[in-house]
PDB file of C-alpha atoms in Angstrom:
ATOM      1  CA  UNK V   9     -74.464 -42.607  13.842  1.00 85.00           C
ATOM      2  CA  UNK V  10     -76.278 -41.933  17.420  1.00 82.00           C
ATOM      3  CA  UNK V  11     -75.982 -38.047  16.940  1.00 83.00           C
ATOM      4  CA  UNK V  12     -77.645 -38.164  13.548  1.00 78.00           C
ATOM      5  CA  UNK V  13     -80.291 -40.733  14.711  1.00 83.00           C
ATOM      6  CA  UNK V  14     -80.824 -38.367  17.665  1.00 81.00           C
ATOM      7  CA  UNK V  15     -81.543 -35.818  15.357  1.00 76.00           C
ATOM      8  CA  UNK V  16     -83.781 -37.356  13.103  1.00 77.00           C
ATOM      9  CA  UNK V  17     -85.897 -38.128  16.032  1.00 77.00           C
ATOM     10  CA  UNK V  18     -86.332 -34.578  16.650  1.00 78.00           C
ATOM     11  CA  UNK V  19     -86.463 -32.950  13.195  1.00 77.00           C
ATOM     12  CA  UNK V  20     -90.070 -33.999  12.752  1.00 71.00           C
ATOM     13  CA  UNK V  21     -91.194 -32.351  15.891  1.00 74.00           C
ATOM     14  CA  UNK V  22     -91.170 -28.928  14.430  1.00 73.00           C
ATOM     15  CA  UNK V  23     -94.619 -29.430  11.332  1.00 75.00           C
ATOM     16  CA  UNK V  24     -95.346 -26.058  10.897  1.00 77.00           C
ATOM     17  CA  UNK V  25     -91.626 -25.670   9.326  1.00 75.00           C
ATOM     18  CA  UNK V  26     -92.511 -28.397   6.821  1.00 80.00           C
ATOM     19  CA  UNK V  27     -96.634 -27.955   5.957  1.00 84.00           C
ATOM     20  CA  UNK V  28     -95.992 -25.881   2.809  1.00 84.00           C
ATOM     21  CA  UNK V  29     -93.683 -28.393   1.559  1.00 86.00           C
ATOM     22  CA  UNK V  30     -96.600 -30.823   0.938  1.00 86.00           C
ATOM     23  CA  UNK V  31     -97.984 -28.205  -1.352  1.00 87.00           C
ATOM     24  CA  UNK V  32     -95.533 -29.428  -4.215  1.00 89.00           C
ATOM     25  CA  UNK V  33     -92.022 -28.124  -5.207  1.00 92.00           C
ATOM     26  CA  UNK V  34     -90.583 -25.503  -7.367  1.00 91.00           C
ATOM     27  CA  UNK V  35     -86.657 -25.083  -6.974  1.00 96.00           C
ATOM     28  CA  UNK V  36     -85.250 -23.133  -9.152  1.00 95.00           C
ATOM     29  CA  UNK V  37     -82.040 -24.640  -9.631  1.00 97.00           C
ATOM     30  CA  UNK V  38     -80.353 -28.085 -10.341  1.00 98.00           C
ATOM     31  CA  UNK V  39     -77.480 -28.736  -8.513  1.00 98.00           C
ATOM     32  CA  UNK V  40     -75.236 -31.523  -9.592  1.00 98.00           C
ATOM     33  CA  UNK V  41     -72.540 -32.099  -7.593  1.00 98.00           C
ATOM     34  CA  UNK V  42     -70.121 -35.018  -6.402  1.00 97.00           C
ATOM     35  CA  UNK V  43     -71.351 -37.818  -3.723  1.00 96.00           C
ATOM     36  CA  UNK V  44     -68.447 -36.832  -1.565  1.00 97.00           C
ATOM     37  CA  UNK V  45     -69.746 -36.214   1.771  1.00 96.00           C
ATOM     38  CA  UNK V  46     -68.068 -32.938   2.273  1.00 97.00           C
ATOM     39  CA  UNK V  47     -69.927 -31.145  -0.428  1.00 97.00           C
ATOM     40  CA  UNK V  48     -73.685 -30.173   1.052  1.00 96.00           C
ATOM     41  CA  UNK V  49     -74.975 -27.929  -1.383  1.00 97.00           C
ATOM     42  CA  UNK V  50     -78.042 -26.306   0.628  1.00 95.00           C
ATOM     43  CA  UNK V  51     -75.125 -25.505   3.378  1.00 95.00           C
ATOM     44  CA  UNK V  52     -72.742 -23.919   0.226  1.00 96.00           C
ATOM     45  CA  UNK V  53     -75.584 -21.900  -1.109  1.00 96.00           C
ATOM     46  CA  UNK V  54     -77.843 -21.625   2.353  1.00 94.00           C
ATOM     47  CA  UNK V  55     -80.898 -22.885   0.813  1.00 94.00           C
ATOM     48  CA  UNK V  56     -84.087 -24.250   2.761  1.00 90.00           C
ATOM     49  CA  UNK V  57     -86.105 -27.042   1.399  1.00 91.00           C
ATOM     50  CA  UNK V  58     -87.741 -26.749  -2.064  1.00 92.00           C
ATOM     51  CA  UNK V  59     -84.776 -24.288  -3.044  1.00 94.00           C
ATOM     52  CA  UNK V  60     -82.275 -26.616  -4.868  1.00 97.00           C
ATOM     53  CA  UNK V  61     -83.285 -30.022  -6.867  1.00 98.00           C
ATOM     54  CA  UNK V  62     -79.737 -32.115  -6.195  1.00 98.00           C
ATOM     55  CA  UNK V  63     -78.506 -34.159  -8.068  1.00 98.00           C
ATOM     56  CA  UNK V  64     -75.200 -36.107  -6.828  1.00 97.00           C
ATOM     57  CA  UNK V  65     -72.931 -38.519  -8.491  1.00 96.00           C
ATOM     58  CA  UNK V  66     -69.627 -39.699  -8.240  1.00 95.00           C
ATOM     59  CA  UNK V  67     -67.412 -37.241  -9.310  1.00 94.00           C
ATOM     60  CA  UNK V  68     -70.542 -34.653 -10.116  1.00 96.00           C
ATOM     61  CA  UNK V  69     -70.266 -37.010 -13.754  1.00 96.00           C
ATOM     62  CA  UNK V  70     -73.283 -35.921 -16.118  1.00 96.00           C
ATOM     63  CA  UNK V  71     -73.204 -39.256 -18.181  1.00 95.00           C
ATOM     64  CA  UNK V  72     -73.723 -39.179 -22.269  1.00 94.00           C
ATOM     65  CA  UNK V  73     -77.452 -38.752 -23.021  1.00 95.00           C
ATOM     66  CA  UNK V  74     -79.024 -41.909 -24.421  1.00 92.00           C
ATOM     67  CA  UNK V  75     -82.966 -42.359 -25.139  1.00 87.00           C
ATOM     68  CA  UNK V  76     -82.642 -45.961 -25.510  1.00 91.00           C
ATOM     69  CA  UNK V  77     -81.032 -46.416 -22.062  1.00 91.00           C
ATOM     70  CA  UNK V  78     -82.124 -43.868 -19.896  1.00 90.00           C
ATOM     71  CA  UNK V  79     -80.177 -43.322 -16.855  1.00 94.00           C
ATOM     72  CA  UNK V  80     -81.122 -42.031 -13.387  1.00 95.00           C
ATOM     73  CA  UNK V  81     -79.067 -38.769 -14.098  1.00 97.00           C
ATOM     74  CA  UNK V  82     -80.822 -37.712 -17.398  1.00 97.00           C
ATOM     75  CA  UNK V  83     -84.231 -38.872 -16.123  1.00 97.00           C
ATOM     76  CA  UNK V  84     -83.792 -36.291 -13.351  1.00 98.00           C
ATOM     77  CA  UNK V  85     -82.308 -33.261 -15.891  1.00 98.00           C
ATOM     78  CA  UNK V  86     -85.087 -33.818 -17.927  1.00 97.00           C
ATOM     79  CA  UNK V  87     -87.512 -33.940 -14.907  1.00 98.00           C
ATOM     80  CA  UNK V  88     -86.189 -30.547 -13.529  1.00 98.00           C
ATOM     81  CA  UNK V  89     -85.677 -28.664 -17.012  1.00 98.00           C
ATOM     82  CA  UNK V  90     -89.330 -29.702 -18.441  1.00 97.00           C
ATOM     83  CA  UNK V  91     -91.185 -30.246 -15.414  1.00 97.00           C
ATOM     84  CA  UNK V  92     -89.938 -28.083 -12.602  1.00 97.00           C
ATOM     85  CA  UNK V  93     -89.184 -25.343 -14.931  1.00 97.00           C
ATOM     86  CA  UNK V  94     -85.474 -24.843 -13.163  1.00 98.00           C
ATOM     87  CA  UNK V  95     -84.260 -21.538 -14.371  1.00 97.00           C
ATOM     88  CA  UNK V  96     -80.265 -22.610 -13.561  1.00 98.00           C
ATOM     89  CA  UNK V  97     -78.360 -25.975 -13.809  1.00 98.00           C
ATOM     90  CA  UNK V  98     -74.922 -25.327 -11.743  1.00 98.00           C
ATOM     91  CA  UNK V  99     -72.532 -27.912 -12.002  1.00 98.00           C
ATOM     92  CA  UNK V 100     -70.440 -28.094  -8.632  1.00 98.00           C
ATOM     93  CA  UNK V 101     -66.901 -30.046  -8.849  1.00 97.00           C
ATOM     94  CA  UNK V 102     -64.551 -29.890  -5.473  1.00 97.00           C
ATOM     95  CA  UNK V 103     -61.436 -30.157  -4.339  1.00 95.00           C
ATOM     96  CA  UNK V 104     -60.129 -33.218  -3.244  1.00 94.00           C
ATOM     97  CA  UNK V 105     -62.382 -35.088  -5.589  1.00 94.00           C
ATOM     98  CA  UNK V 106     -61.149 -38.921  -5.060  1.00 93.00           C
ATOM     99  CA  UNK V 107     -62.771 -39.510  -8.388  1.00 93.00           C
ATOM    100  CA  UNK V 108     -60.962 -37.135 -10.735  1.00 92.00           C
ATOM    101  CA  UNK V 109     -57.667 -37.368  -8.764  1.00 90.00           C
ATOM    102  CA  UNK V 110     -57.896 -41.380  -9.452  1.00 91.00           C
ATOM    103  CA  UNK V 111     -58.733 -40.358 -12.733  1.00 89.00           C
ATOM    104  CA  UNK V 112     -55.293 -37.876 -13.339  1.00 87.00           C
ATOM    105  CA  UNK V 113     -53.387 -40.614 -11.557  1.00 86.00           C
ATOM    106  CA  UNK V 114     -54.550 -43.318 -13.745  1.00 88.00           C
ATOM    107  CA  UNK V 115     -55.007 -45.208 -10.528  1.00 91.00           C
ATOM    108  CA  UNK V 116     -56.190 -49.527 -10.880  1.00 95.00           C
ATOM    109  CA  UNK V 117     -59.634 -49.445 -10.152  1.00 95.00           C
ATOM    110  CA  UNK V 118     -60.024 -52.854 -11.116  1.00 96.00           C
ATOM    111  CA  UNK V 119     -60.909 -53.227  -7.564  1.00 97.00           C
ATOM    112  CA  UNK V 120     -63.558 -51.133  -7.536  1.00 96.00           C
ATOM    113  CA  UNK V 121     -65.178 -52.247 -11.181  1.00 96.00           C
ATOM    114  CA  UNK V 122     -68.780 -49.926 -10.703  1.00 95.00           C
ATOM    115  CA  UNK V 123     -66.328 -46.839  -9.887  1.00 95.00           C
ATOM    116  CA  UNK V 124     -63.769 -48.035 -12.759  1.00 93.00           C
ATOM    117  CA  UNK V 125     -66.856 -48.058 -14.977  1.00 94.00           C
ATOM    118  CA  UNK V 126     -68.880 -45.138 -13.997  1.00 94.00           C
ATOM    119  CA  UNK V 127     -65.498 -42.936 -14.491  1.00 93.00           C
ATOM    120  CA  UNK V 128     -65.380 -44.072 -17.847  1.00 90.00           C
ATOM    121  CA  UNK V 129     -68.046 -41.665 -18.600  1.00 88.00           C
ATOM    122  CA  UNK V 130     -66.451 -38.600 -17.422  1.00 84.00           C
ATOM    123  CA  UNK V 131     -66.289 -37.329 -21.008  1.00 67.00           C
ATOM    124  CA  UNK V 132     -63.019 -36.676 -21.551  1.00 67.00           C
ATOM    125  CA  UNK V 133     -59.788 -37.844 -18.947  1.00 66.00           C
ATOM    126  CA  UNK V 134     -58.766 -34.065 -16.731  1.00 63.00           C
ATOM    127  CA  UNK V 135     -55.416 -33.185 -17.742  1.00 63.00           C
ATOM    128  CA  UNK V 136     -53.068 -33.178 -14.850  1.00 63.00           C
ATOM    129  CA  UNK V 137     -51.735 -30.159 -13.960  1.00 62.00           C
ATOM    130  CA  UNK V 138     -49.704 -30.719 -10.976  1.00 67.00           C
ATOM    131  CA  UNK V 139     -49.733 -34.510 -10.018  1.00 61.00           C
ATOM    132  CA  UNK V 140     -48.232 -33.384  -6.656  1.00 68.00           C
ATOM    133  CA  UNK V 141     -51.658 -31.320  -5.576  1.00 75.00           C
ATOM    134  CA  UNK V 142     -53.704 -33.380  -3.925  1.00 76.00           C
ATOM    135  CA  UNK V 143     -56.719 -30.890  -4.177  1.00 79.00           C
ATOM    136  CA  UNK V 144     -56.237 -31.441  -7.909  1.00 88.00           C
ATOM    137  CA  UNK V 145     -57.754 -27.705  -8.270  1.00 90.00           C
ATOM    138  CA  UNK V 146     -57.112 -27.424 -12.290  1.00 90.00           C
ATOM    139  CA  UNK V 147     -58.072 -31.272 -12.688  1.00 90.00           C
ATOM    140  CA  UNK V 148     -61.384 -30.471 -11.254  1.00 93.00           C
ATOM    141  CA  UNK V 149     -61.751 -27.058 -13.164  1.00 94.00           C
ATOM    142  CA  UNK V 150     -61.426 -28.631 -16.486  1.00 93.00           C
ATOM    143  CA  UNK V 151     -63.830 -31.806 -15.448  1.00 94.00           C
ATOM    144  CA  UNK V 152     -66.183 -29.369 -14.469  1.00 96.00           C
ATOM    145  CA  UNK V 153     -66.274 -27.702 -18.002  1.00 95.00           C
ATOM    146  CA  UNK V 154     -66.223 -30.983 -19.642  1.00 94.00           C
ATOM    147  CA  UNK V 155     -69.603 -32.078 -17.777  1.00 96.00           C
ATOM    148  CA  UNK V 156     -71.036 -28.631 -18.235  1.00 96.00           C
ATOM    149  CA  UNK V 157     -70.356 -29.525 -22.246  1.00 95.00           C
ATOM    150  CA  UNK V 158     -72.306 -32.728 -21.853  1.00 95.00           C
ATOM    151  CA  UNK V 159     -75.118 -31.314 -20.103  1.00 97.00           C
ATOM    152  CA  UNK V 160     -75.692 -29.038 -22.969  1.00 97.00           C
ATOM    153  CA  UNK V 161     -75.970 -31.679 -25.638  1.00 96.00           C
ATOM    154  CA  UNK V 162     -79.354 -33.037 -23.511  1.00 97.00           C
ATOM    155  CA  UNK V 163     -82.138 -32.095 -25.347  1.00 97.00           C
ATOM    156  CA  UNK V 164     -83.782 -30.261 -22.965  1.00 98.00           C
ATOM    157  CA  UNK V 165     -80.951 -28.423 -21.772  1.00 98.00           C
ATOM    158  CA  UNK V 166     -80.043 -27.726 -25.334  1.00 98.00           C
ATOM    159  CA  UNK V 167     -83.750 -27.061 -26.046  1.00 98.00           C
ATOM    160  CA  UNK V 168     -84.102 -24.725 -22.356  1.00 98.00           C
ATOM    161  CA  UNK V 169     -80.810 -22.700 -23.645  1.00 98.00           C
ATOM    162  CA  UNK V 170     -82.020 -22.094 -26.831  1.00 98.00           C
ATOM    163  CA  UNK V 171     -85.056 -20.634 -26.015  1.00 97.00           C
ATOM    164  CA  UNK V 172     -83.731 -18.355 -22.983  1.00 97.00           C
ATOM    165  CA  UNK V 173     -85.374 -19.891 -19.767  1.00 97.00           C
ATOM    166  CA  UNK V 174     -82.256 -21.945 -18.941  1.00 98.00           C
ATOM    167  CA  UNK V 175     -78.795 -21.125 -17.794  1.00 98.00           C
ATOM    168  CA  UNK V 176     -75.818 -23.668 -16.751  1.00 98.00           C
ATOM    169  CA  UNK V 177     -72.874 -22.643 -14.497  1.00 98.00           C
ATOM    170  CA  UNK V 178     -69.948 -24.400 -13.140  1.00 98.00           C
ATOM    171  CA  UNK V 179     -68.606 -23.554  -9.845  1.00 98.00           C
ATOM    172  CA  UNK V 180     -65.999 -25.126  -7.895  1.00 97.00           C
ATOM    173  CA  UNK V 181     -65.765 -25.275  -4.333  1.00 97.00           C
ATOM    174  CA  UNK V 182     -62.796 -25.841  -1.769  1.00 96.00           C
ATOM    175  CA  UNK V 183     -63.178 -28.014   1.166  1.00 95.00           C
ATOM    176  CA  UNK V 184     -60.416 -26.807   2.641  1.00 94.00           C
ATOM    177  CA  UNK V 185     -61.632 -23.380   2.555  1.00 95.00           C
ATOM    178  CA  UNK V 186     -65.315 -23.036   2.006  1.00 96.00           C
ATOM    179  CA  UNK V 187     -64.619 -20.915  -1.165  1.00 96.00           C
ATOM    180  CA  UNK V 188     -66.650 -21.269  -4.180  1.00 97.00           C
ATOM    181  CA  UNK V 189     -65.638 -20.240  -7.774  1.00 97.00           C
ATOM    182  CA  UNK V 190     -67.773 -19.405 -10.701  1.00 97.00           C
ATOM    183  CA  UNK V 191     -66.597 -20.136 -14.201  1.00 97.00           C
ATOM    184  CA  UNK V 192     -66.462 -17.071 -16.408  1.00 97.00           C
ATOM    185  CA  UNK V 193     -66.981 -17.902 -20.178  1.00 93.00           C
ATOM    186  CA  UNK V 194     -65.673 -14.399 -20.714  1.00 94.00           C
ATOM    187  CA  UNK V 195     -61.912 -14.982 -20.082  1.00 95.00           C
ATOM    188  CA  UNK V 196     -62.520 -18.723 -19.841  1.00 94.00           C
ATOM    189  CA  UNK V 197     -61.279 -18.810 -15.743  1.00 95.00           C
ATOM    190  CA  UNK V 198     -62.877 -19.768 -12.251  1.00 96.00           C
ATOM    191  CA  UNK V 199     -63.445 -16.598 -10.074  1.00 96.00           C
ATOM    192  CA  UNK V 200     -64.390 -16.032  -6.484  1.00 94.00           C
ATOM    193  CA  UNK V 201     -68.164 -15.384  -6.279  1.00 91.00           C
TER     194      UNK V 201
END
């Protein structure tokens, strides 16, 4: 913890970096992504402050949209689609992803009853591929798509798509590697960048 308490002491010495940030924000993408510490987007896509809106979740889950119980997750799609104006919504699964390998391993969360019920809203169980690979690279592919299919059914995504000004993409990156893949809807596959 010292080195990152170290650092925080000296980040703020630097204002002039940070005096236009006051001025308001105006990202131009939402990136939702997994909790998992090894997944930073602004270090992925080498964006400075005010670049990417984030939004992280266990296992990058966009949960079912519900006006009579808002969540935390739609509240802050809807506040980046209608009043940021985000022109792109990428979707970012990983490999490794505890979540969606517990998830193709059916493993007892009954432990763990937040994460047991949180995963229940992964939209659909990833198929399992190769229970063997722990990087669960397919699993994670096909969660990705799954959440991508949720997102759209939010009525402001669904409302931002229609009329042009939005765009979604999943992309999958590889801790292991640093790679990122972009889903193609042409031939339906993940592709380097």
């Amino acid at each position: 913890m010292q080195p990152l308490i170290d650092n925080a002491r000296t980040f703020g010495q630097r204002p002039e970096e940070f005096t236009k940030l006051a001025e308001g924000q105006s990202p131009q993408v939402l990136f939702i992504t997994c909790s998992d510490s090894r997944v930073v987007p602004a270090l992925i896509t080498g964006a400075a402050p005010g670049q990417l809106f984030e939004l992280r979740t266990a296992g990058n889950i966009v949960p079912p949209y519900a006006s009579e119980r808002p969540t935390s997750e739609a509240a802050t799609i809807e506040y980046a689609v209608e009043v940021l104006g985000v022109q792109d919504i990428v979707v970012c699964g990983h490999s490794h992803c505890g979540a969606v390998g517990a998830l193709v391993r059916g493993d007892d969360l009954d432990p763990v009853p937040a994460v047991r019920d949180w995963l229940a809203y992964a939209a659909t169980r990833p198929e399992s591929h190769d229970p063997d690979d722990p990087a669960v690279a397919a699993s994670v592919q096909h969660h990705v798509l799954a959440q991508l299919l949720r997102l759209r059914s939010y009525p402001c995504v669904e409302k931002g798509l229609a009329e042009g000004r939005l765009r979604v993409r999943g992309w999958y990156y590889e801790v292991h590697t640093g790679s990122v893949l972009a889903h193609h809807t042409d031939t339906d596959t993940f592709q380097a960048l």
